[in-house]
mmCIF file with all atom_site columns, C-alpha atoms in Angstrom:
data_model
loop_
_atom_site.group_PDB
_atom_site.id
_atom_site.type_symbol
_atom_site.label_atom_id
_atom_site.label_alt_id
_atom_site.label_comp_id
_atom_site.label_asym_id
_atom_site.label_entity_id
_atom_site.label_seq_id
_atom_site.pdbx_PDB_ins_code
_atom_site.Cartn_x
_atom_site.Cartn_y
_atom_site.Cartn_z
_atom_site.occupancy
_atom_site.B_iso_or_equiv
_atom_site.pdbx_formal_charge
_atom_site.auth_seq_id
_atom_site.auth_comp_id
_atom_site.auth_asym_id
_atom_site.auth_atom_id
_atom_site.pdbx_PDB_model_num
ATOM 1   C CA . MET O 1 1   ? -6.002  62.293 -20.119 1.00 0.00 ? 1   MET O CA 1
ATOM 2   C CA . SER O 1 2   ? -5.073  61.828 -16.426 1.00 0.00 ? 2   SER O CA 1
ATOM 3   C CA . GLU O 1 3   ? -8.366  63.443 -15.413 1.00 0.00 ? 3   GLU O CA 1
ATOM 4   C CA . ASP O 1 4   ? -10.246 61.009 -17.630 1.00 0.00 ? 4   ASP O CA 1
ATOM 5   C CA . LEU O 1 5   ? -8.461  58.037 -16.043 1.00 0.00 ? 5   LEU O CA 1
ATOM 6   C CA . ALA O 1 6   ? -9.681  59.068 -12.613 1.00 0.00 ? 6   ALA O CA 1
ATOM 7   C CA . THR O 1 7   ? -13.168 57.833 -13.512 1.00 0.00 ? 7   THR O CA 1
ATOM 8   C CA . VAL O 1 8   ? -12.140 54.675 -15.379 1.00 0.00 ? 8   VAL O CA 1
ATOM 9   C CA . SER O 1 9   ? -13.694 51.445 -14.094 1.00 0.00 ? 9   SER O CA 1
ATOM 10  C CA . THR O 1 10  ? -11.143 49.059 -12.564 1.00 0.00 ? 10  THR O CA 1
ATOM 11  C CA . ILE O 1 11  ? -11.416 45.510 -11.211 1.00 0.00 ? 11  ILE O CA 1
ATOM 12  C CA . THR O 1 12  ? -9.921  44.520 -7.867  1.00 0.00 ? 12  THR O CA 1
ATOM 13  C CA . ASP O 1 13  ? -11.655 41.192 -7.291  1.00 0.00 ? 13  ASP O CA 1
ATOM 14  C CA . GLU O 1 14  ? -10.327 37.895 -8.716  1.00 0.00 ? 14  GLU O CA 1
ATOM 15  C CA . ALA O 1 15  ? -13.821 36.433 -8.923  1.00 0.00 ? 15  ALA O CA 1
ATOM 16  C CA . LYS O 1 16  ? -14.863 39.242 -11.266 1.00 0.00 ? 16  LYS O CA 1
ATOM 17  C CA . VAL O 1 17  ? -11.830 38.638 -13.461 1.00 0.00 ? 17  VAL O CA 1
ATOM 18  C CA . ARG O 1 18  ? -12.663 34.911 -13.569 1.00 0.00 ? 18  ARG O CA 1
ATOM 19  C CA . GLU O 1 19  ? -16.227 35.771 -14.520 1.00 0.00 ? 19  GLU O CA 1
ATOM 20  C CA . ILE O 1 20  ? -14.925 37.658 -17.548 1.00 0.00 ? 20  ILE O CA 1
ATOM 21  C CA . VAL O 1 21  ? -11.932 35.505 -18.519 1.00 0.00 ? 21  VAL O CA 1
ATOM 22  C CA . GLY O 1 22  ? -13.102 32.051 -17.503 1.00 0.00 ? 22  GLY O CA 1
ATOM 23  C CA . GLU O 1 23  ? -11.143 29.135 -16.057 1.00 0.00 ? 23  GLU O CA 1
ATOM 24  C CA . PRO O 1 24  ? -8.065  27.564 -17.668 1.00 0.00 ? 24  PRO O CA 1
ATOM 25  C CA . ILE O 1 25  ? -8.326  24.028 -18.973 1.00 0.00 ? 25  ILE O CA 1
ATOM 26  C CA . PRO O 1 26  ? -6.679  21.391 -16.723 1.00 0.00 ? 26  PRO O CA 1
ATOM 27  C CA . ILE O 1 27  ? -3.605  20.900 -18.942 1.00 0.00 ? 27  ILE O CA 1
ATOM 28  C CA . VAL O 1 28  ? -2.870  24.631 -18.629 1.00 0.00 ? 28  VAL O CA 1
ATOM 29  C CA . GLN O 1 29  ? -3.758  24.833 -14.942 1.00 0.00 ? 29  GLN O CA 1
ATOM 30  C CA . ASN O 1 30  ? -1.314  22.054 -14.097 1.00 0.00 ? 30  ASN O CA 1
ATOM 31  C CA . LYS O 1 31  ? 1.586   22.819 -16.433 1.00 0.00 ? 31  LYS O CA 1
ATOM 32  C CA . GLU O 1 32  ? 4.078   24.089 -13.842 1.00 0.00 ? 32  GLU O CA 1
ATOM 33  C CA . MET O 1 33  ? 6.981   21.825 -12.879 1.00 0.00 ? 33  MET O CA 1
ATOM 34  C CA . PRO O 1 34  ? 9.340   22.200 -9.881  1.00 0.00 ? 34  PRO O CA 1
ATOM 35  C CA . GLN O 1 35  ? 12.447  21.413 -11.914 1.00 0.00 ? 35  GLN O CA 1
ATOM 36  C CA . LEU O 1 36  ? 13.832  21.213 -15.443 1.00 0.00 ? 36  LEU O CA 1
ATOM 37  C CA . ASP O 1 37  ? 13.172  18.263 -17.718 1.00 0.00 ? 37  ASP O CA 1
ATOM 38  C CA . ASN O 1 38  ? 14.972  17.369 -20.951 1.00 0.00 ? 38  ASN O CA 1
ATOM 39  C CA . TYR O 1 39  ? 12.816  19.756 -23.028 1.00 0.00 ? 39  TYR O CA 1
ATOM 40  C CA . CYS O 1 40  ? 13.499  22.664 -20.702 1.00 0.00 ? 40  CYS O CA 1
ATOM 41  C CA . ARG O 1 41  ? 17.213  21.908 -20.688 1.00 0.00 ? 41  ARG O CA 1
ATOM 42  C CA . GLN O 1 42  ? 17.317  21.772 -24.487 1.00 0.00 ? 42  GLN O CA 1
ATOM 43  C CA . PHE O 1 43  ? 15.433  25.056 -24.811 1.00 0.00 ? 43  PHE O CA 1
ATOM 44  C CA . ILE O 1 44  ? 17.822  26.816 -22.417 1.00 0.00 ? 44  ILE O CA 1
ATOM 45  C CA . GLU O 1 45  ? 20.890  25.321 -24.097 1.00 0.00 ? 45  GLU O CA 1
ATOM 46  C CA . MET O 1 46  ? 19.675  26.618 -27.496 1.00 0.00 ? 46  MET O CA 1
ATOM 47  C CA . SER O 1 47  ? 18.450  30.018 -26.307 1.00 0.00 ? 47  SER O CA 1
ATOM 48  C CA . PRO O 1 48  ? 20.508  33.177 -27.027 1.00 0.00 ? 48  PRO O CA 1
ATOM 49  C CA . PHE O 1 49  ? 18.242  35.610 -25.153 1.00 0.00 ? 49  PHE O CA 1
ATOM 50  C CA . LEU O 1 50  ? 16.250  35.988 -21.961 1.00 0.00 ? 50  LEU O CA 1
ATOM 51  C CA . CYS O 1 51  ? 14.644  38.664 -19.805 1.00 0.00 ? 51  CYS O CA 1
ATOM 52  C CA . LEU O 1 52  ? 15.349  38.769 -16.071 1.00 0.00 ? 52  LEU O CA 1
ATOM 53  C CA . GLY O 1 53  ? 12.680  40.242 -13.821 1.00 0.00 ? 53  GLY O CA 1
ATOM 54  C CA . THR O 1 54  ? 13.586  41.441 -10.318 1.00 0.00 ? 54  THR O CA 1
ATOM 55  C CA . VAL O 1 55  ? 11.895  43.491 -7.621  1.00 0.00 ? 55  VAL O CA 1
ATOM 56  C CA . GLY O 1 56  ? 13.523  45.678 -4.974  1.00 0.00 ? 56  GLY O CA 1
ATOM 57  C CA . ALA O 1 57  ? 12.639  46.258 -1.344  1.00 0.00 ? 57  ALA O CA 1
ATOM 58  C CA . ASP O 1 58  ? 10.565  49.265 -2.414  1.00 0.00 ? 58  ASP O CA 1
ATOM 59  C CA . GLY O 1 59  ? 8.402   47.058 -4.658  1.00 0.00 ? 59  GLY O CA 1
ATOM 60  C CA . HIS O 1 60  ? 9.647   48.612 -7.887  1.00 0.00 ? 60  HIS O CA 1
ATOM 61  C CA . ILE O 1 61  ? 10.115  46.076 -10.673 1.00 0.00 ? 61  ILE O CA 1
ATOM 62  C CA . ASP O 1 62  ? 13.032  45.926 -13.101 1.00 0.00 ? 62  ASP O CA 1
ATOM 63  C CA . MET O 1 63  ? 13.205  43.936 -16.328 1.00 0.00 ? 63  MET O CA 1
ATOM 64  C CA . SER O 1 64  ? 16.659  43.358 -17.792 1.00 0.00 ? 64  SER O CA 1
ATOM 65  C CA . PRO O 1 65  ? 17.509  41.773 -21.173 1.00 0.00 ? 65  PRO O CA 1
ATOM 66  C CA . ARG O 1 66  ? 20.382  39.270 -21.240 1.00 0.00 ? 66  ARG O CA 1
ATOM 67  C CA . GLY O 1 67  ? 21.868  37.852 -24.412 1.00 0.00 ? 67  GLY O CA 1
ATOM 68  C CA . ASP O 1 68  ? 24.872  35.928 -25.719 1.00 0.00 ? 68  ASP O CA 1
ATOM 69  C CA . PRO O 1 69  ? 25.575  33.062 -28.130 1.00 0.00 ? 69  PRO O CA 1
ATOM 70  C CA . PRO O 1 70  ? 23.128  30.140 -27.744 1.00 0.00 ? 70  PRO O CA 1
ATOM 71  C CA . GLY O 1 71  ? 23.707  28.187 -24.566 1.00 0.00 ? 71  GLY O CA 1
ATOM 72  C CA . PHE O 1 72  ? 25.166  31.093 -22.607 1.00 0.00 ? 72  PHE O CA 1
ATOM 73  C CA . VAL O 1 73  ? 23.115  30.112 -19.565 1.00 0.00 ? 73  VAL O CA 1
ATOM 74  C CA . GLN O 1 74  ? 24.716  27.120 -17.866 1.00 0.00 ? 74  GLN O CA 1
ATOM 75  C CA . VAL O 1 75  ? 22.434  24.415 -16.487 1.00 0.00 ? 75  VAL O CA 1
ATOM 76  C CA . LEU O 1 76  ? 24.234  23.282 -13.322 1.00 0.00 ? 76  LEU O CA 1
ATOM 77  C CA . ASP O 1 77  ? 21.533  20.735 -12.477 1.00 0.00 ? 77  ASP O CA 1
ATOM 78  C CA . ASP O 1 78  ? 17.773  20.353 -12.832 1.00 0.00 ? 78  ASP O CA 1
ATOM 79  C CA . HIS O 1 79  ? 17.222  22.905 -10.064 1.00 0.00 ? 79  HIS O CA 1
ATOM 80  C CA . THR O 1 80  ? 19.995  25.432 -10.716 1.00 0.00 ? 80  THR O CA 1
ATOM 81  C CA . LEU O 1 81  ? 21.078  27.832 -13.472 1.00 0.00 ? 81  LEU O CA 1
ATOM 82  C CA . LEU O 1 82  ? 24.069  30.145 -13.828 1.00 0.00 ? 82  LEU O CA 1
ATOM 83  C CA . ILE O 1 83  ? 23.683  33.318 -15.893 1.00 0.00 ? 83  ILE O CA 1
ATOM 84  C CA . PRO O 1 84  ? 26.872  35.283 -16.669 1.00 0.00 ? 84  PRO O CA 1
ATOM 85  C CA . ASP O 1 85  ? 26.837  39.022 -16.080 1.00 0.00 ? 85  ASP O CA 1
ATOM 86  C CA . ARG O 1 86  ? 28.552  40.605 -19.080 1.00 0.00 ? 86  ARG O CA 1
ATOM 87  C CA . GLN O 1 87  ? 29.848  44.141 -19.307 1.00 0.00 ? 87  GLN O CA 1
ATOM 88  C CA . GLY O 1 88  ? 26.953  46.587 -19.232 1.00 0.00 ? 88  GLY O CA 1
ATOM 89  C CA . ASN O 1 89  ? 26.090  50.062 -18.068 1.00 0.00 ? 89  ASN O CA 1
ATOM 90  C CA . GLN O 1 90  ? 27.281  49.532 -14.457 1.00 0.00 ? 90  GLN O CA 1
ATOM 91  C CA . ARG O 1 91  ? 23.869  50.454 -12.995 1.00 0.00 ? 91  ARG O CA 1
ATOM 92  C CA . VAL O 1 92  ? 23.567  46.966 -11.390 1.00 0.00 ? 92  VAL O CA 1
ATOM 93  C CA . ASP O 1 93  ? 19.843  47.495 -10.858 1.00 0.00 ? 93  ASP O CA 1
ATOM 94  C CA . SER O 1 94  ? 19.100  43.754 -11.012 1.00 0.00 ? 94  SER O CA 1
ATOM 95  C CA . MET O 1 95  ? 21.856  42.901 -8.543  1.00 0.00 ? 95  MET O CA 1
ATOM 96  C CA . VAL O 1 96  ? 20.762  45.476 -6.006  1.00 0.00 ? 96  VAL O CA 1
ATOM 97  C CA . ASN O 1 97  ? 17.195  44.223 -6.264  1.00 0.00 ? 97  ASN O CA 1
ATOM 98  C CA . ILE O 1 98  ? 18.303  40.600 -5.796  1.00 0.00 ? 98  ILE O CA 1
ATOM 99  C CA . MET O 1 99  ? 20.248  41.469 -2.657  1.00 0.00 ? 99  MET O CA 1
ATOM 100 C CA . GLU O 1 100 ? 17.107  43.135 -1.302  1.00 0.00 ? 100 GLU O CA 1
ATOM 101 C CA . ASN O 1 101 ? 14.660  40.530 -2.589  1.00 0.00 ? 101 ASN O CA 1
ATOM 102 C CA . PRO O 1 102 ? 15.898  37.259 -4.129  1.00 0.00 ? 102 PRO O CA 1
ATOM 103 C CA . ASN O 1 103 ? 12.647  36.409 -5.947  1.00 0.00 ? 103 ASN O CA 1
ATOM 104 C CA . ILE O 1 104 ? 13.066  36.571 -9.724  1.00 0.00 ? 104 ILE O CA 1
ATOM 105 C CA . GLY O 1 105 ? 11.364  35.651 -12.980 1.00 0.00 ? 105 GLY O CA 1
ATOM 106 C CA . LEU O 1 106 ? 12.947  34.577 -16.281 1.00 0.00 ? 106 LEU O CA 1
ATOM 107 C CA . ILE O 1 107 ? 11.567  34.201 -19.764 1.00 0.00 ? 107 ILE O CA 1
ATOM 108 C CA . PHE O 1 108 ? 13.706  32.506 -22.418 1.00 0.00 ? 108 PHE O CA 1
ATOM 109 C CA . PHE O 1 109 ? 13.291  33.112 -26.142 1.00 0.00 ? 109 PHE O CA 1
ATOM 110 C CA . LEU O 1 110 ? 14.422  30.878 -29.016 1.00 0.00 ? 110 LEU O CA 1
ATOM 111 C CA . PRO O 1 111 ? 14.475  32.546 -32.461 1.00 0.00 ? 111 PRO O CA 1
ATOM 112 C CA . GLY O 1 112 ? 12.076  30.807 -34.798 1.00 0.00 ? 112 GLY O CA 1
ATOM 113 C CA . VAL O 1 113 ? 10.164  29.090 -31.983 1.00 0.00 ? 113 VAL O CA 1
ATOM 114 C CA . ALA O 1 114 ? 6.943   30.796 -30.948 1.00 0.00 ? 114 ALA O CA 1
ATOM 115 C CA . GLU O 1 115 ? 6.725   29.166 -27.510 1.00 0.00 ? 115 GLU O CA 1
ATOM 116 C CA . THR O 1 116 ? 8.758   30.586 -24.632 1.00 0.00 ? 116 THR O CA 1
ATOM 117 C CA . LEU O 1 117 ? 10.077  29.133 -21.384 1.00 0.00 ? 117 LEU O CA 1
ATOM 118 C CA . ARG O 1 118 ? 9.245   30.774 -18.067 1.00 0.00 ? 118 ARG O CA 1
ATOM 119 C CA . ILE O 1 119 ? 11.026  30.224 -14.769 1.00 0.00 ? 119 ILE O CA 1
ATOM 120 C CA . ARG O 1 120 ? 10.282  31.502 -11.307 1.00 0.00 ? 120 ARG O CA 1
ATOM 121 C CA . GLY O 1 121 ? 12.906  31.179 -8.614  1.00 0.00 ? 121 GLY O CA 1
ATOM 122 C CA . ARG O 1 122 ? 15.373  32.790 -6.248  1.00 0.00 ? 122 ARG O CA 1
ATOM 123 C CA . ALA O 1 123 ? 18.666  34.393 -7.278  1.00 0.00 ? 123 ALA O CA 1
ATOM 124 C CA . SER O 1 124 ? 21.979  35.146 -5.633  1.00 0.00 ? 124 SER O CA 1
ATOM 125 C CA . ILE O 1 125 ? 25.090  36.876 -6.951  1.00 0.00 ? 125 ILE O CA 1
ATOM 126 C CA . THR O 1 126 ? 28.304  34.866 -7.270  1.00 0.00 ? 126 THR O CA 1
ATOM 127 C CA . ASP O 1 127 ? 31.927  35.781 -7.929  1.00 0.00 ? 127 ASP O CA 1
ATOM 128 C CA . ASP O 1 128 ? 33.124  32.170 -7.728  1.00 0.00 ? 128 ASP O CA 1
ATOM 129 C CA . ALA O 1 129 ? 35.928  31.794 -10.268 1.00 0.00 ? 129 ALA O CA 1
ATOM 130 C CA . LYS O 1 130 ? 35.441  28.032 -10.624 1.00 0.00 ? 130 LYS O CA 1
ATOM 131 C CA . LEU O 1 131 ? 31.855  28.573 -11.741 1.00 0.00 ? 131 LEU O CA 1
ATOM 132 C CA . LEU O 1 132 ? 32.470  31.611 -13.919 1.00 0.00 ? 132 LEU O CA 1
ATOM 133 C CA . THR O 1 133 ? 35.639  30.583 -15.775 1.00 0.00 ? 133 THR O CA 1
ATOM 134 C CA . PRO O 1 134 ? 33.826  28.128 -18.102 1.00 0.00 ? 134 PRO O CA 1
ATOM 135 C CA . LEU O 1 135 ? 31.567  31.014 -19.185 1.00 0.00 ? 135 LEU O CA 1
ATOM 136 C CA . ALA O 1 136 ? 34.438  33.085 -20.630 1.00 0.00 ? 136 ALA O CA 1
ATOM 137 C CA . LEU O 1 137 ? 33.908  34.615 -24.085 1.00 0.00 ? 137 LEU O CA 1
ATOM 138 C CA . ASN O 1 138 ? 36.451  36.430 -26.232 1.00 0.00 ? 138 ASN O CA 1
ATOM 139 C CA . GLY O 1 139 ? 39.045  35.619 -23.612 1.00 0.00 ? 139 GLY O CA 1
ATOM 140 C CA . LYS O 1 140 ? 37.148  37.450 -20.877 1.00 0.00 ? 140 LYS O CA 1
ATOM 141 C CA . THR O 1 141 ? 35.657  35.724 -17.866 1.00 0.00 ? 141 THR O CA 1
ATOM 142 C CA . PRO O 1 142 ? 32.586  37.363 -16.337 1.00 0.00 ? 142 PRO O CA 1
ATOM 143 C CA . LYS O 1 143 ? 33.361  38.867 -12.956 1.00 0.00 ? 143 LYS O CA 1
ATOM 144 C CA . LEU O 1 144 ? 29.920  38.069 -11.589 1.00 0.00 ? 144 LEU O CA 1
ATOM 145 C CA . GLY O 1 145 ? 27.035  35.759 -12.297 1.00 0.00 ? 145 GLY O CA 1
ATOM 146 C CA . PHE O 1 146 ? 23.460  35.081 -11.242 1.00 0.00 ? 146 PHE O CA 1
ATOM 147 C CA . LEU O 1 147 ? 22.838  31.745 -9.527  1.00 0.00 ? 147 LEU O CA 1
ATOM 148 C CA . ILE O 1 148 ? 19.189  30.785 -9.989  1.00 0.00 ? 148 ILE O CA 1
ATOM 149 C CA . ALA O 1 149 ? 17.474  28.281 -7.709  1.00 0.00 ? 149 ALA O CA 1
ATOM 150 C CA . ILE O 1 150 ? 14.431  27.115 -9.664  1.00 0.00 ? 150 ILE O CA 1
ATOM 151 C CA . ASP O 1 151 ? 11.042  26.984 -7.921  1.00 0.00 ? 151 ASP O CA 1
ATOM 152 C CA . GLN O 1 152 ? 8.782   26.699 -10.950 1.00 0.00 ? 152 GLN O CA 1
ATOM 153 C CA . VAL O 1 153 ? 9.224   26.207 -14.698 1.00 0.00 ? 153 VAL O CA 1
ATOM 154 C CA . PHE O 1 154 ? 6.772   25.897 -17.581 1.00 0.00 ? 154 PHE O CA 1
ATOM 155 C CA . PHE O 1 155 ? 6.407   26.521 -21.275 1.00 0.00 ? 155 PHE O CA 1
ATOM 156 C CA . GLN O 1 156 ? 4.270   29.468 -22.380 1.00 0.00 ? 156 GLN O CA 1
ATOM 157 C CA . CYS O 1 157 ? 2.028   28.957 -25.393 1.00 0.00 ? 157 CYS O CA 1
ATOM 158 C CA . ALA O 1 158 ? 2.770   30.701 -28.686 1.00 0.00 ? 158 ALA O CA 1
ATOM 159 C CA . LYS O 1 159 ? -0.235  33.022 -28.946 1.00 0.00 ? 159 LYS O CA 1
ATOM 160 C CA . ALA O 1 160 ? 1.576   36.277 -28.100 1.00 0.00 ? 160 ALA O CA 1
ATOM 161 C CA . LEU O 1 161 ? 4.429   35.631 -30.546 1.00 0.00 ? 161 LEU O CA 1
ATOM 162 C CA . ILE O 1 162 ? 2.024   34.462 -33.238 1.00 0.00 ? 162 ILE O CA 1
ATOM 163 C CA . ARG O 1 163 ? -0.067  37.601 -32.857 1.00 0.00 ? 163 ARG O CA 1
ATOM 164 C CA . SER O 1 164 ? 3.011   39.851 -32.827 1.00 0.00 ? 164 SER O CA 1
ATOM 165 C CA . ARG O 1 165 ? 4.669   37.946 -35.700 1.00 0.00 ? 165 ARG O CA 1
ATOM 166 C CA . LEU O 1 166 ? 7.899   38.450 -33.792 1.00 0.00 ? 166 LEU O CA 1
ATOM 167 C CA . TRP O 1 167 ? 9.964   35.940 -35.785 1.00 0.00 ? 167 TRP O CA 1
ATOM 168 C CA . ASP O 1 168 ? 8.278   36.637 -39.130 1.00 0.00 ? 168 ASP O CA 1
ATOM 169 C CA . PRO O 1 169 ? 11.060  37.853 -41.504 1.00 0.00 ? 169 PRO O CA 1
ATOM 170 C CA . ALA O 1 170 ? 8.506   40.003 -43.309 1.00 0.00 ? 170 ALA O CA 1
ATOM 171 C CA . THR O 1 171 ? 7.656   42.131 -40.255 1.00 0.00 ? 171 THR O CA 1
ATOM 172 C CA . PRO O 1 172 ? 10.859  43.975 -39.197 1.00 0.00 ? 172 PRO O CA 1
ATOM 173 C CA . ILE O 1 173 ? 10.484  47.731 -39.633 1.00 0.00 ? 173 ILE O CA 1
ATOM 174 C CA . ASP O 1 174 ? 12.647  49.810 -41.896 1.00 0.00 ? 174 ASP O CA 1
ATOM 175 C CA . ARG O 1 175 ? 15.288  51.063 -39.447 1.00 0.00 ? 175 ARG O CA 1
ATOM 176 C CA . SER O 1 176 ? 14.871  54.589 -40.790 1.00 0.00 ? 176 SER O CA 1
ATOM 177 C CA . GLU O 1 177 ? 11.312  54.668 -39.428 1.00 0.00 ? 177 GLU O CA 1
ATOM 178 C CA . PHE O 1 178 ? 12.531  54.915 -35.815 1.00 0.00 ? 178 PHE O CA 1
ATOM 179 C CA . PRO O 1 179 ? 15.099  57.475 -34.604 1.00 0.00 ? 179 PRO O CA 1
ATOM 180 C CA . PRO O 1 180 ? 18.636  56.222 -33.879 1.00 0.00 ? 180 PRO O CA 1
ATOM 181 C CA . PHE O 1 181 ? 19.627  55.717 -30.255 1.00 0.00 ? 181 PHE O CA 1
ATOM 182 C CA . ALA O 1 182 ? 22.138  58.569 -30.474 1.00 0.00 ? 182 ALA O CA 1
ATOM 183 C CA . GLN O 1 183 ? 19.378  61.019 -31.361 1.00 0.00 ? 183 GLN O CA 1
ATOM 184 C CA . ILE O 1 184 ? 17.176  59.748 -28.536 1.00 0.00 ? 184 ILE O CA 1
ATOM 185 C CA . THR O 1 185 ? 20.055  60.062 -26.051 1.00 0.00 ? 185 THR O CA 1
ATOM 186 C CA . ARG O 1 186 ? 20.767  63.599 -27.212 1.00 0.00 ? 186 ARG O CA 1
ATOM 187 C CA . ASP O 1 187 ? 17.151  64.717 -26.981 1.00 0.00 ? 187 ASP O CA 1
ATOM 188 C CA . GLN O 1 188 ? 16.452  63.058 -23.628 1.00 0.00 ? 188 GLN O CA 1
ATOM 189 C CA . ARG O 1 189 ? 19.698  63.689 -21.739 1.00 0.00 ? 189 ARG O CA 1
ATOM 190 C CA . ARG O 1 190 ? 22.336  65.656 -23.663 1.00 0.00 ? 190 ARG O CA 1
ATOM 191 C CA . PRO O 1 191 ? 20.695  68.488 -25.628 1.00 0.00 ? 191 PRO O CA 1
ATOM 192 C CA . ASP O 1 192 ? 24.040  70.297 -25.788 1.00 0.00 ? 192 ASP O CA 1
ATOM 193 C CA . ALA O 1 193 ? 25.829  67.387 -27.490 1.00 0.00 ? 193 ALA O CA 1
ATOM 194 C CA . LYS O 1 194 ? 26.192  66.542 -31.152 1.00 0.00 ? 194 LYS O CA 1
ATOM 195 C CA . ILE O 1 195 ? 24.459  63.406 -32.395 1.00 0.00 ? 195 ILE O CA 1
ATOM 196 C CA . GLU O 1 196 ? 27.572  62.263 -34.262 1.00 0.00 ? 196 GLU O CA 1
ATOM 197 C CA . ASP O 1 197 ? 29.673  62.509 -31.081 1.00 0.00 ? 197 ASP O CA 1
ATOM 198 C CA . ILE O 1 198 ? 27.179  60.407 -29.159 1.00 0.00 ? 198 ILE O CA 1
ATOM 199 C CA . GLN O 1 199 ? 27.013  57.937 -32.031 1.00 0.00 ? 199 GLN O CA 1
ATOM 200 C CA . ALA O 1 200 ? 30.802  57.571 -31.943 1.00 0.00 ? 200 ALA O CA 1
ATOM 201 C CA . ILE O 1 201 ? 30.629  56.657 -28.236 1.00 0.00 ? 201 ILE O CA 1
ATOM 202 C CA . ILE O 1 202 ? 27.858  54.154 -28.886 1.00 0.00 ? 202 ILE O CA 1
ATOM 203 C CA . ASP O 1 203 ? 29.738  52.570 -31.798 1.00 0.00 ? 203 ASP O CA 1
ATOM 204 C CA . HIS O 1 204 ? 32.882  52.229 -29.691 1.00 0.00 ? 204 HIS O CA 1
ATOM 205 C CA . ASN O 1 205 ? 30.902  50.694 -26.842 1.00 0.00 ? 205 ASN O CA 1
ATOM 206 C CA . TYR O 1 206 ? 29.100  48.182 -29.058 1.00 0.00 ? 206 TYR O CA 1
ATOM 207 C CA . THR O 1 207 ? 32.305  47.216 -30.865 1.00 0.00 ? 207 THR O CA 1
ATOM 208 C CA . ASN O 1 208 ? 34.841  47.104 -28.024 1.00 0.00 ? 208 ASN O CA 1
ATOM 209 C CA . GLU O 1 209 ? 32.947  46.673 -24.760 1.00 0.00 ? 209 GLU O CA 1
ATOM 210 C CA . LEU O 1 210 ? 30.583  43.738 -25.202 1.00 0.00 ? 210 LEU O CA 1
ATOM 211 C CA . TYR O 1 211 ? 32.793  41.526 -23.035 1.00 0.00 ? 211 TYR O CA 1
#
């Protein structure tokens, strides 16, 4: 397949892309805002899930999911957000990237709503107890958080989620159709381990180490 890709036609000129795709209508072209409005605030305050995009000094991009009960992202003002960093895998890929390159992208999801909210901005890492204490859950205050200075915000239309039927209750797969994470971990990284032992570690982590 890699040999076949060597001869694939690619496009490197924006004018050619525009010739194929066309121009956006004015309401789409001009939808970006430099700060949050009431609709953006409400969406963020209701959202339980987002994806954080960062890029390191080497140009490699990382996309990290972040989730908590609705409203876990604190709106400090119309230009600033605070995202708690909950207990994870300790890789800190996003944080390292942000210290190398503060430019980030966010996309917020709201279950049952097909539109999404996109934000472009600059991030920094904070350990300020006064900011982080109000974000405590289960009696545990996050040790770190992401401060987001908003540069651009806009709503994304629903076409992708409509086509994917992401929130359609009739579309979730039967969980037995895809291998469990313990099996994947064993096959990819620990071929000498037993699946049930890995599953026990995963279960403990998901039950006791969310916060």
